[in-house]
């Protein structure tokens, strides 16, 4: 096949994805492996048409509150893994968290995302108390949790206390690859079971994966897309892997913005109504990462609402953005950046229409 033939084949697969929303594993692999700049441009045009049809030019914002960096896990890629003894560990109190929400509400946020490491201090009882307090004080806001793997009963209690949504990236679908990124105590199958549990309970579920994580192949990404097809989540978080200096993967190459935005475009075609963030990690590796994400089909940004003094302590990867346009205080700057490319940030819960 000539390069021209290959490009035509990739464009034909993009058309097929757009029309049928279903590809098999070898089609996904080819679509990812054989991509070209021209095919990517074609994908982004279609992806933007789809997102404009579903969501117009609105961008939803979520206020991210990183409320603990204690973690019992030891994921090989993550800067706050248990074995990293250089990290200054912190936990926000209920009052701290409520103060973040108040500030966020004032700025126009109507979704709060509580994210943290897997911190045993936050028992169901303590988390339910915090959730109920936020629910009572901000009845018009959505509350998202992102606190890792817990039991069905625990997820149910948190849901009954008032949490509406849950973010748990599957990280990578295939068990062998998952095993190369995580210690033996963690498994792909348990991670996926958690996602099915969350869905069954009634959460709006977000999953996702890192792009360019160590040892990742196009086949791994194909499996990720097939998993998304089956799970049909309301949100998909995709960002590049970025090495952190104090982890076993410190010398591994990071993921690229090019492949990350390509994957965003593919997800927009696969799940037209999905909520798709242009992630902090994408904004970290390239100055115009947010804009490129939106132009590839993303429709959510998640500025940081954590207290300034803890932001440097929640370093999942090196050089993580935490101030400036990335931060909630920089919302005006972010607004004007979005306006420049023809999009506007709205004050709304921004529920998925994928229900
Ligand atoms: N403990 C929670 C939150 C994890 S942090 C949980 O288990 O879900 C949120 C996400 O950051 C992770 O799911 C992972 O995909 C991403 N992340 C962690 N380390 C990273 C790195 N070095 N580069 C890019 N993304 C990373």
CSV table of C-alpha atoms and ligand atoms in Angstrom, one decimal:
chain,number,residue,atom,x,y,z
A,1,UNK,CA,0.0,0.0,0.0
A,2,UNK,CA,1.3,3.5,-0.7
A,3,UNK,CA,1.1,6.1,2.0
A,4,UNK,CA,-1.8,7.7,0.1
A,5,UNK,CA,-3.7,4.5,0.2
A,6,UNK,CA,-3.1,4.1,3.9
A,7,UNK,CA,-4.4,7.6,4.5
A,8,UNK,CA,-7.5,6.9,2.5
A,9,UNK,CA,-8.0,3.7,4.6
A,10,UNK,CA,-7.7,5.6,7.8
A,11,UNK,CA,-10.2,8.3,6.6
A,12,UNK,CA,-12.6,5.5,5.6
A,13,UNK,CA,-12.4,4.1,9.1
A,14,UNK,CA,-13.1,7.5,10.6
A,15,UNK,CA,-16.2,7.7,8.4
A,16,UNK,CA,-17.2,4.2,9.5
A,17,UNK,CA,-16.8,5.1,13.2
A,18,UNK,CA,-18.8,8.3,12.7
A,19,UNK,CA,-21.7,6.4,11.0
A,20,UNK,CA,-21.8,3.1,12.9
A,21,UNK,CA,-20.0,3.9,16.2
A,22,UNK,CA,-18.6,0.5,16.1
A,23,UNK,CA,-15.2,-0.9,15.0
A,24,UNK,CA,-13.5,-4.2,15.7
A,25,UNK,CA,-10.2,-4.5,17.4
A,26,UNK,CA,-8.1,-4.7,14.3
A,27,UNK,CA,-9.9,-1.6,12.8
A,28,UNK,CA,-9.3,0.4,16.0
A,29,UNK,CA,-5.6,-0.6,15.9
A,30,UNK,CA,-5.2,0.4,12.3
A,31,UNK,CA,-7.0,3.7,12.9
A,32,UNK,CA,-4.6,4.5,15.7
A,33,UNK,CA,-1.4,3.1,14.3
A,34,UNK,CA,-1.7,4.4,10.7
A,35,UNK,CA,-2.9,7.9,11.6
A,36,UNK,CA,-1.5,10.9,9.6
A,37,UNK,CA,-1.7,14.6,10.2
A,38,UNK,CA,-4.3,14.9,7.3
A,39,UNK,CA,-6.4,12.1,8.8
A,40,UNK,CA,-6.3,13.8,12.2
A,41,UNK,CA,-7.5,17.1,10.7
A,42,UNK,CA,-10.4,15.2,9.1
A,43,UNK,CA,-11.2,13.6,12.4
A,44,UNK,CA,-11.2,16.9,14.3
A,45,UNK,CA,-13.6,18.5,11.8
A,46,UNK,CA,-16.1,15.6,12.2
A,47,UNK,CA,-15.6,15.5,16.0
A,48,UNK,CA,-16.3,19.3,16.2
A,49,UNK,CA,-19.4,18.9,14.2
A,50,UNK,CA,-20.6,16.2,16.5
A,51,UNK,CA,-19.9,18.1,19.7
A,52,UNK,CA,-21.5,21.3,18.4
A,53,UNK,CA,-24.6,19.3,17.4
A,54,UNK,CA,-24.8,17.8,21.0
A,55,UNK,CA,-23.5,20.7,23.1
A,56,UNK,CA,-23.2,23.7,21.0
A,57,UNK,CA,-20.1,25.8,21.8
A,58,UNK,CA,-20.6,25.6,25.5
A,59,UNK,CA,-17.7,24.5,27.8
A,60,UNK,CA,-18.6,23.1,31.2
A,61,UNK,CA,-16.3,23.8,34.2
A,62,UNK,CA,-15.7,21.6,37.2
A,63,UNK,CA,-13.9,22.7,40.3
A,64,UNK,CA,-11.3,20.2,41.3
A,65,UNK,CA,-10.7,19.9,45.1
A,66,UNK,CA,-7.7,17.7,45.8
A,67,UNK,CA,-8.5,17.0,49.4
A,68,UNK,CA,-5.9,14.4,50.4
A,69,UNK,CA,-2.6,13.2,49.0
A,70,UNK,CA,-2.2,10.3,51.4
A,71,UNK,CA,-2.4,7.1,49.3
A,72,UNK,CA,-2.2,3.4,50.2
A,73,UNK,CA,-1.4,2.4,46.6
A,74,UNK,CA,1.9,2.4,44.8
A,75,UNK,CA,1.1,2.9,41.1
A,76,UNK,CA,4.4,3.1,39.3
A,77,UNK,CA,3.5,6.3,37.4
A,78,UNK,CA,2.0,8.4,40.1
A,79,UNK,CA,3.9,11.0,42.1
A,80,UNK,CA,1.9,10.6,45.3
A,81,UNK,CA,2.4,6.8,45.4
A,82,UNK,CA,2.9,5.4,48.9
A,83,UNK,CA,6.7,4.8,48.4
A,84,UNK,CA,7.4,8.4,47.6
A,85,UNK,CA,8.7,9.6,51.0
A,86,UNK,CA,9.5,13.1,49.6
A,87,UNK,CA,5.9,14.0,49.5
A,88,UNK,CA,4.6,16.3,52.2
A,89,UNK,CA,1.3,14.7,53.0
A,90,UNK,CA,-1.9,16.7,53.8
A,91,UNK,CA,-5.6,16.3,54.4
A,92,UNK,CA,-8.2,19.0,54.1
A,93,UNK,CA,-10.8,19.3,56.9
A,94,UNK,CA,-14.5,19.4,56.2
A,95,UNK,CA,-14.3,23.1,56.9
A,96,UNK,CA,-11.5,23.6,54.3
A,97,UNK,CA,-13.4,21.7,51.7
A,98,UNK,CA,-16.6,23.7,52.3
A,99,UNK,CA,-14.6,26.9,52.0
A,100,UNK,CA,-13.3,25.7,48.6
A,101,UNK,CA,-16.9,25.0,47.5
A,102,UNK,CA,-18.0,28.5,48.7
A,103,UNK,CA,-15.2,30.1,46.7
A,104,UNK,CA,-16.0,27.9,43.7
A,105,UNK,CA,-19.7,28.7,43.9
A,106,UNK,CA,-18.9,32.4,43.9
A,107,UNK,CA,-16.8,32.0,40.8
A,108,UNK,CA,-19.6,30.2,38.9
A,109,UNK,CA,-18.8,26.5,39.5
A,110,UNK,CA,-21.8,24.2,39.8
A,111,UNK,CA,-19.9,20.9,39.9
A,112,UNK,CA,-17.4,20.1,42.6
A,113,UNK,CA,-15.0,17.2,42.2
A,114,UNK,CA,-13.5,15.8,45.3
A,115,UNK,CA,-10.3,13.9,44.3
A,116,UNK,CA,-7.7,12.2,46.4
A,117,UNK,CA,-5.4,9.3,47.0
A,118,UNK,CA,-6.8,6.2,48.6
A,119,UNK,CA,-6.7,7.5,52.1
A,120,UNK,CA,-8.0,5.2,54.8
A,121,UNK,CA,-8.6,8.1,57.1
A,122,UNK,CA,-11.6,9.0,55.0
A,123,UNK,CA,-13.9,6.2,56.1
A,124,UNK,CA,-17.4,6.0,54.7
A,125,UNK,CA,-18.7,7.8,57.8
A,126,UNK,CA,-16.3,10.8,57.4
A,127,UNK,CA,-16.9,11.0,53.6
A,128,UNK,CA,-20.7,10.8,54.0
A,129,UNK,CA,-20.6,13.6,56.5
A,130,UNK,CA,-18.7,15.8,54.1
A,131,UNK,CA,-20.9,14.9,51.2
A,132,UNK,CA,-24.1,15.6,53.1
A,133,UNK,CA,-22.7,19.0,54.2
A,134,UNK,CA,-21.9,20.0,50.6
A,135,UNK,CA,-25.3,18.6,49.5
A,136,UNK,CA,-27.1,20.7,52.1
A,137,UNK,CA,-25.2,23.9,51.4
A,138,UNK,CA,-25.2,23.6,47.6
A,139,UNK,CA,-28.3,21.9,46.5
A,140,UNK,CA,-28.1,23.1,43.0
A,141,UNK,CA,-24.6,21.7,42.4
A,142,UNK,CA,-23.4,18.3,41.2
A,143,UNK,CA,-20.9,16.4,43.4
A,144,UNK,CA,-18.3,14.2,41.9
A,145,UNK,CA,-16.1,11.8,43.8
A,146,UNK,CA,-12.7,10.5,42.6
A,147,UNK,CA,-11.3,8.5,45.4
A,148,UNK,CA,-10.3,5.2,43.8
A,149,UNK,CA,-11.4,1.7,44.5
A,150,UNK,CA,-13.9,0.9,47.2
A,151,UNK,CA,-16.5,-1.8,47.9
A,152,UNK,CA,-20.0,-1.8,46.4
A,153,UNK,CA,-21.4,-1.0,49.8
A,154,UNK,CA,-19.1,1.9,50.3
A,155,UNK,CA,-20.0,3.3,46.9
A,156,UNK,CA,-23.7,2.9,47.7
A,157,UNK,CA,-23.4,4.7,51.0
A,158,UNK,CA,-21.6,7.6,49.4
A,159,UNK,CA,-24.2,7.7,46.7
A,160,UNK,CA,-27.0,7.7,49.2
A,161,UNK,CA,-25.3,10.5,51.1
A,162,UNK,CA,-25.6,12.7,48.0
A,163,UNK,CA,-22.7,12.1,45.6
A,164,UNK,CA,-24.0,12.1,41.9
A,165,UNK,CA,-21.0,11.2,39.8
A,166,UNK,CA,-17.8,9.2,40.1
A,167,UNK,CA,-14.5,9.4,38.2
A,168,UNK,CA,-12.4,6.3,38.1
A,169,UNK,CA,-10.1,5.9,35.1
A,170,UNK,CA,-9.6,2.3,34.1
A,171,UNK,CA,-6.0,3.4,33.2
A,172,UNK,CA,-5.6,0.6,30.7
A,173,UNK,CA,-7.9,-2.2,29.9
A,174,UNK,CA,-5.6,-5.1,29.1
A,175,UNK,CA,-4.6,-7.1,32.2
A,176,UNK,CA,-0.9,-7.6,31.1
A,177,UNK,CA,-0.4,-3.9,30.4
A,178,UNK,CA,-2.2,-3.0,33.6
A,179,UNK,CA,0.2,-5.3,35.5
A,180,UNK,CA,3.2,-3.4,34.1
A,181,UNK,CA,1.9,-0.1,35.5
A,182,UNK,CA,0.7,-1.3,38.9
A,183,UNK,CA,2.0,-3.4,41.8
A,184,UNK,CA,0.5,-7.0,42.0
A,185,UNK,CA,-2.0,-5.9,44.7
A,186,UNK,CA,-4.0,-4.0,42.0
A,187,UNK,CA,-5.7,-5.6,39.0
A,188,UNK,CA,-7.4,-4.5,35.8
A,189,UNK,CA,-10.4,-6.8,36.6
A,190,UNK,CA,-11.0,-5.3,40.0
A,191,UNK,CA,-10.7,-1.7,38.6
A,192,UNK,CA,-13.3,-2.6,36.0
A,193,UNK,CA,-15.6,-4.3,38.5
A,194,UNK,CA,-15.6,-1.0,40.5
A,195,UNK,CA,-16.8,0.8,37.3
A,196,UNK,CA,-19.6,-1.7,36.7
A,197,UNK,CA,-20.6,-1.4,40.4
A,198,UNK,CA,-20.7,2.4,40.2
A,199,UNK,CA,-22.9,2.2,37.2
A,200,UNK,CA,-25.3,-0.3,38.7
A,201,UNK,CA,-25.7,2.0,41.8
A,202,UNK,CA,-26.8,4.9,39.6
A,203,UNK,CA,-23.8,7.2,39.5
A,204,UNK,CA,-23.0,9.1,36.3
A,205,UNK,CA,-19.7,7.4,35.7
A,206,UNK,CA,-16.4,8.8,34.2
A,207,UNK,CA,-13.6,6.5,33.2
A,208,UNK,CA,-10.5,7.0,31.0
A,209,UNK,CA,-6.9,6.3,30.5
A,210,UNK,CA,-3.4,7.8,30.0
A,211,UNK,CA,-2.0,8.1,26.5
A,212,UNK,CA,1.6,7.1,26.0
A,213,UNK,CA,1.9,5.3,29.3
A,214,UNK,CA,5.0,3.0,29.4
A,215,UNK,CA,4.8,-0.1,27.2
A,216,UNK,CA,1.4,1.0,25.7
A,217,UNK,CA,0.7,-0.3,22.2
A,218,UNK,CA,-1.9,0.7,19.6
A,219,UNK,CA,-3.6,-2.6,20.5
A,220,UNK,CA,-3.9,-1.5,24.1
A,221,UNK,CA,-5.6,1.7,23.0
A,222,UNK,CA,-7.9,-0.4,20.8
A,223,UNK,CA,-8.9,-2.4,23.8
A,224,UNK,CA,-9.5,0.9,25.7
A,225,UNK,CA,-11.9,2.0,23.0
A,226,UNK,CA,-13.7,-1.4,23.0
A,227,UNK,CA,-14.1,-1.1,26.8
A,228,UNK,CA,-15.5,2.4,26.4
A,229,UNK,CA,-18.0,1.1,23.8
A,230,UNK,CA,-19.2,-1.5,26.3
A,231,UNK,CA,-19.3,0.7,29.5
A,232,UNK,CA,-20.8,3.7,27.7
A,233,UNK,CA,-19.7,6.1,30.4
A,234,UNK,CA,-21.0,9.7,30.8
A,235,UNK,CA,-17.5,11.1,31.0
A,236,UNK,CA,-14.1,10.1,29.6
A,237,UNK,CA,-10.8,11.6,31.0
A,238,UNK,CA,-7.8,11.2,28.7
A,239,UNK,CA,-4.5,12.8,29.3
A,240,UNK,CA,-0.9,12.1,28.4
A,241,UNK,CA,1.3,10.2,30.7
A,242,UNK,CA,3.9,12.6,32.2
A,243,UNK,CA,6.9,11.2,34.1
A,244,UNK,CA,7.4,12.1,37.7
A,245,UNK,CA,11.0,12.3,38.9
A,246,UNK,CA,10.5,10.2,42.1
A,247,UNK,CA,8.8,7.2,40.6
A,248,UNK,CA,10.0,4.0,38.8
A,249,UNK,CA,9.0,5.6,35.5
A,250,UNK,CA,11.0,8.8,36.0
A,251,UNK,CA,13.0,8.1,32.8
A,252,UNK,CA,10.2,6.8,30.6
A,253,UNK,CA,9.2,9.0,27.7
A,254,UNK,CA,5.9,10.9,28.2
A,255,UNK,CA,2.8,10.7,26.0
A,256,UNK,CA,2.4,13.3,23.2
A,257,UNK,CA,-0.2,15.9,22.7
A,258,UNK,CA,-0.6,14.7,19.1
A,259,UNK,CA,-1.8,11.2,20.1
A,260,UNK,CA,-3.8,12.6,23.0
A,261,UNK,CA,-5.9,14.9,20.9
A,262,UNK,CA,-6.3,12.2,18.3
A,263,UNK,CA,-7.8,9.9,21.0
A,264,UNK,CA,-10.1,12.7,22.2
A,265,UNK,CA,-11.4,13.1,18.6
A,266,UNK,CA,-12.0,9.3,18.4
A,267,UNK,CA,-13.9,9.3,21.7
A,268,UNK,CA,-16.1,12.2,20.6
A,269,UNK,CA,-17.2,10.2,17.5
A,270,UNK,CA,-17.6,7.0,19.5
A,271,UNK,CA,-19.7,8.5,22.2
A,272,UNK,CA,-21.2,11.7,20.8
A,273,UNK,CA,-22.8,12.9,24.1
A,274,UNK,CA,-19.9,12.1,26.4
A,275,UNK,CA,-18.4,14.8,28.7
A,276,UNK,CA,-14.8,15.0,27.6
A,277,UNK,CA,-12.3,17.2,29.5
A,278,UNK,CA,-9.3,18.9,28.0
A,279,UNK,CA,-7.2,17.7,30.9
A,280,UNK,CA,-4.6,19.5,33.1
A,281,UNK,CA,-2.0,17.0,31.9
A,282,UNK,CA,-2.7,18.0,28.3
A,283,UNK,CA,-2.4,21.7,29.3
A,284,UNK,CA,0.9,20.8,31.1
A,285,UNK,CA,2.8,19.3,28.2
A,286,UNK,CA,1.9,22.0,25.7
A,287,UNK,CA,1.0,25.6,26.1
A,288,UNK,CA,-2.1,25.5,23.9
A,289,UNK,CA,-3.1,22.0,25.1
A,290,UNK,CA,-6.5,23.1,26.4
A,291,UNK,CA,-7.4,24.8,23.1
A,292,UNK,CA,-6.2,21.8,21.1
A,293,UNK,CA,-8.3,19.5,23.2
A,294,UNK,CA,-11.4,21.6,22.7
A,295,UNK,CA,-10.8,21.8,19.0
A,296,UNK,CA,-10.5,18.0,18.9
A,297,UNK,CA,-13.9,17.6,20.5
A,298,UNK,CA,-13.5,18.2,24.3
A,299,UNK,CA,-16.2,20.2,26.1
A,300,UNK,CA,-15.1,20.3,29.8
A,301,UNK,CA,-12.3,22.0,31.7
A,302,UNK,CA,-11.5,21.3,35.4
A,303,UNK,CA,-9.7,24.2,37.0
A,304,UNK,CA,-8.1,23.7,40.4
A,305,UNK,CA,-10.1,24.9,43.5
A,306,UNK,CA,-7.7,23.4,46.1
A,307,UNK,CA,-6.2,25.9,48.6
A,308,UNK,CA,-3.1,27.4,47.1
A,309,UNK,CA,-0.8,26.1,49.8
A,310,UNK,CA,-1.6,22.4,49.1
A,311,UNK,CA,-1.4,22.5,45.3
A,312,UNK,CA,2.3,21.9,45.1
A,313,UNK,CA,1.8,18.8,47.3
A,314,UNK,CA,-0.6,17.1,44.9
A,315,UNK,CA,2.0,16.5,42.2
A,316,UNK,CA,0.9,13.5,40.2
A,317,UNK,CA,3.6,14.3,37.6
A,318,UNK,CA,6.3,16.8,37.1
A,319,UNK,CA,5.5,20.5,36.3
A,320,UNK,CA,1.8,20.0,36.9
A,321,UNK,CA,-0.1,23.2,36.3
A,322,UNK,CA,-1.8,24.6,39.4
A,323,UNK,CA,-1.8,28.3,39.2
A,324,UNK,CA,-2.4,30.8,36.4
A,325,UNK,CA,-5.1,29.9,33.9
A,326,UNK,CA,-5.3,26.4,35.4
A,327,UNK,CA,-6.5,27.7,38.7
A,328,UNK,CA,-10.0,28.8,39.6
A,329,UNK,CA,-8.7,32.3,40.2
A,330,UNK,CA,-7.6,32.4,36.6
A,331,UNK,CA,-11.0,31.6,35.3
A,332,UNK,CA,-11.3,34.9,33.4
A,333,UNK,CA,-8.1,34.2,31.6
A,334,UNK,CA,-9.4,30.7,30.7
A,335,UNK,CA,-12.7,32.3,29.6
A,336,UNK,CA,-11.0,34.6,27.2
A,337,UNK,CA,-8.8,31.8,25.8
A,338,UNK,CA,-11.9,29.8,25.0
A,339,UNK,CA,-13.6,32.8,23.5
A,340,UNK,CA,-10.6,33.3,21.2
A,341,UNK,CA,-11.3,29.9,19.6
A,342,UNK,CA,-15.1,30.4,19.5
A,343,UNK,CA,-16.2,28.6,22.7
A,344,UNK,CA,-17.7,29.9,26.0
A,345,UNK,CA,-17.6,28.7,29.5
A,346,UNK,CA,-21.1,28.4,31.0
A,347,UNK,CA,-22.4,28.4,34.6
A,348,UNK,CA,-24.2,25.1,34.8
A,349,UNK,CA,-24.1,21.7,36.3
A,350,UNK,CA,-23.3,20.5,32.8
A,351,UNK,CA,-25.0,17.1,33.0
A,352,UNK,CA,-24.2,14.6,30.3
A,353,UNK,CA,-27.0,14.1,27.9
A,354,UNK,CA,-25.8,10.5,27.6
A,355,UNK,CA,-28.4,8.9,30.0
B,1,LIG,N1,-6.9,7.9,43.6
B,1,LIG,C1,-7.8,8.3,42.6
B,1,LIG,C2,-7.3,9.5,41.8
B,1,LIG,C3,-6.1,9.2,41.0
B,1,LIG,S1,-5.3,10.7,40.4
B,1,LIG,C4,-8.0,7.1,41.7
B,1,LIG,O1,-7.5,6.0,41.9
B,1,LIG,O2,-8.8,7.2,40.8
B,1,LIG,C5,-6.2,10.9,38.9
B,1,LIG,C6,-5.6,10.4,37.6
B,1,LIG,O3,-4.3,11.0,37.4
B,1,LIG,C7,-5.2,8.9,37.6
B,1,LIG,O4,-6.4,8.2,37.3
B,1,LIG,C8,-4.2,8.8,36.5
B,1,LIG,O5,-4.8,8.5,35.2
B,1,LIG,C9,-3.6,10.2,36.4
B,1,LIG,N2,-2.2,10.2,36.7
B,1,LIG,C10,-1.5,9.8,37.7
B,1,LIG,N3,-0.2,9.9,37.5
B,1,LIG,C11,0.0,10.4,36.3
B,1,LIG,C12,1.1,10.8,35.5
B,1,LIG,N4,2.4,10.5,36.0
B,1,LIG,N5,1.0,11.3,34.3
B,1,LIG,C13,-0.3,11.5,33.9
B,1,LIG,N6,-1.4,11.2,34.5
B,1,LIG,C14,-1.3,10.7,35.8
